[in-house]
């Protein structure tokens, strides 16, 4: 999982895919953290991505850096603990203008049953399960 975190941090921006009914939805994201032994992302409860993940927690992340790409698939599970939200916001203090661990909007999700594949042209893909 640390290798997945390091890759996503290096990329800065990754793309999160969710499903809304039968329509895929993809958008850029940038938050990632390890907390309590799990890989987390962050969003706001008022955003469509939050509603999509609550309706169907299956999601996938894709990112590219230095000639390699990663795909991370699994379920994103909401964690309502203030400690988890605080950890994420401490990692990204620039978000504190929009979010606070004690507000009714900040939301963090962790990956469950995740599989990450790191690939590049000319090399065998590497699989990481966490």
Coordinates of C-alpha atoms in Angstrom, one line a residue:
X1 CA 0.0 0.0 0.0
X2 CA 2.9 2.4 0.7
X3 CA 4.1 2.0 -2.9
X4 CA 0.6 2.9 -4.1
X5 CA 0.5 5.9 -1.9
X6 CA 4.0 7.0 -3.0
X7 CA 3.0 6.7 -6.6
X8 CA -0.2 8.8 -6.2
X9 CA 1.6 11.4 -4.2
X10 CA 4.3 11.7 -6.9
X11 CA 1.5 12.1 -9.6
X12 CA -0.2 14.9 -7.6
X13 CA -3.3 14.5 -9.7
X14 CA -5.1 11.2 -10.2
X15 CA -8.5 10.5 -11.8
X16 CA -11.3 8.9 -9.9
X17 CA -14.0 6.9 -11.7
X18 CA -17.4 6.2 -10.2
X19 CA -20.7 5.1 -11.6
X20 CA -24.0 7.1 -11.6
X21 CA -26.7 4.7 -12.7
X22 CA -25.3 3.3 -15.9
X23 CA -23.1 6.3 -16.7
X24 CA -19.3 6.3 -15.7
X25 CA -18.1 9.6 -14.1
X26 CA -14.4 10.6 -14.0
X27 CA -12.9 13.6 -12.3
X28 CA -9.5 14.8 -11.2
X29 CA -8.6 14.4 -7.5
X30 CA -5.5 15.1 -5.5
X31 CA -6.0 14.0 -1.9
X32 CA -4.5 10.7 -0.7
X33 CA -3.3 9.7 2.7
X34 CA -2.6 6.6 4.8
X35 CA -4.4 6.5 8.1
X36 CA -5.0 3.6 10.5
X37 CA -3.4 1.2 8.0
X38 CA -5.7 2.2 5.1
X39 CA -5.5 4.3 1.9
X40 CA -7.8 7.3 2.1
X41 CA -9.2 10.0 -0.3
X42 CA -11.3 13.1 0.6
X43 CA -14.2 14.9 -0.8
X44 CA -17.3 16.9 0.2
X45 CA -20.6 15.3 1.1
X46 CA -22.4 17.9 -1.1
X47 CA -20.6 16.8 -4.3
X48 CA -22.0 14.3 -6.7
X49 CA -19.0 12.0 -6.2
X50 CA -20.1 11.4 -2.6
X51 CA -23.6 10.5 -3.6
X52 CA -22.3 8.2 -6.3
X53 CA -20.0 6.4 -3.8
X54 CA -22.7 5.9 -1.3
X55 CA -25.0 4.4 -4.0
X56 CA -22.2 2.2 -5.4
X57 CA -18.9 2.1 -3.5
X58 CA -17.0 0.5 -6.4
X59 CA -14.5 2.9 -7.8
X60 CA -11.2 3.1 -9.7
X61 CA -8.3 5.5 -9.7
X62 CA -5.9 6.0 -12.6
X63 CA -2.7 8.1 -12.7
X64 CA 0.4 8.5 -14.8
X65 CA 4.0 9.5 -13.9
X66 CA 7.5 9.0 -15.3
X67 CA 6.3 6.5 -18.0
X68 CA 4.3 4.4 -15.6
X69 CA 0.6 4.3 -14.9
X70 CA -1.4 2.9 -12.0
X71 CA -4.9 1.7 -11.7
X72 CA -6.4 1.1 -8.2
X73 CA -9.8 -0.5 -8.0
X74 CA -11.9 -1.5 -5.0
X75 CA -14.6 -0.3 -2.8
X76 CA -14.4 3.2 -1.2
X77 CA -15.9 3.1 2.3
X78 CA -16.9 6.3 4.2
X79 CA -15.2 6.8 7.5
X80 CA -17.1 9.3 9.7
X81 CA -14.4 9.5 12.4
X82 CA -13.2 13.0 13.1
X83 CA -9.6 11.6 13.6
X84 CA -9.6 10.3 10.0
X85 CA -10.9 13.6 8.6
X86 CA -8.4 15.6 10.7
X87 CA -5.5 13.5 9.5
X88 CA -6.4 14.1 5.9
X89 CA -6.8 17.8 6.4
X90 CA -3.5 18.0 8.3
X91 CA -1.9 16.4 5.2
X92 CA -3.6 19.0 3.0
X93 CA -3.8 22.2 5.0
X94 CA -4.7 24.2 1.9
X95 CA -8.1 22.5 2.0
X96 CA -8.9 24.0 5.4
X97 CA -10.4 27.1 3.8
X98 CA -13.1 24.8 2.4
X99 CA -13.3 21.9 4.8
X100 CA -13.0 21.2 8.6
X101 CA -13.0 17.9 10.3
X102 CA -16.0 19.0 12.4
X103 CA -18.2 20.4 9.6
X104 CA -21.1 18.5 8.1
X105 CA -19.5 18.4 4.6
X106 CA -16.0 16.9 4.9
X107 CA -15.9 13.2 4.0
X108 CA -13.1 10.7 3.8
X109 CA -13.2 7.3 2.2
X110 CA -10.8 4.4 2.5
X111 CA -10.2 1.6 0.0
X112 CA -11.4 -1.9 0.9
X113 CA -10.5 -5.0 -1.2
X114 CA -8.2 -2.9 -3.3
X115 CA -6.1 -4.1 -6.2
X116 CA -3.5 -1.8 -7.7
X117 CA -1.7 -2.5 -11.0
X118 CA 1.4 -0.6 -11.9
X119 CA 2.2 -0.8 -15.6
X120 CA 4.6 0.6 -18.2
X121 CA 5.4 -0.2 -21.8
X122 CA 7.9 -3.1 -22.0
X123 CA 7.6 -4.3 -18.4
X124 CA 5.4 -6.8 -16.7
X125 CA 2.6 -5.3 -14.7
X126 CA 3.0 -5.3 -10.9
X127 CA 0.0 -6.2 -8.8
X128 CA -0.5 -4.9 -5.2
X129 CA -3.4 -6.0 -3.1
X130 CA -4.4 -4.2 0.1

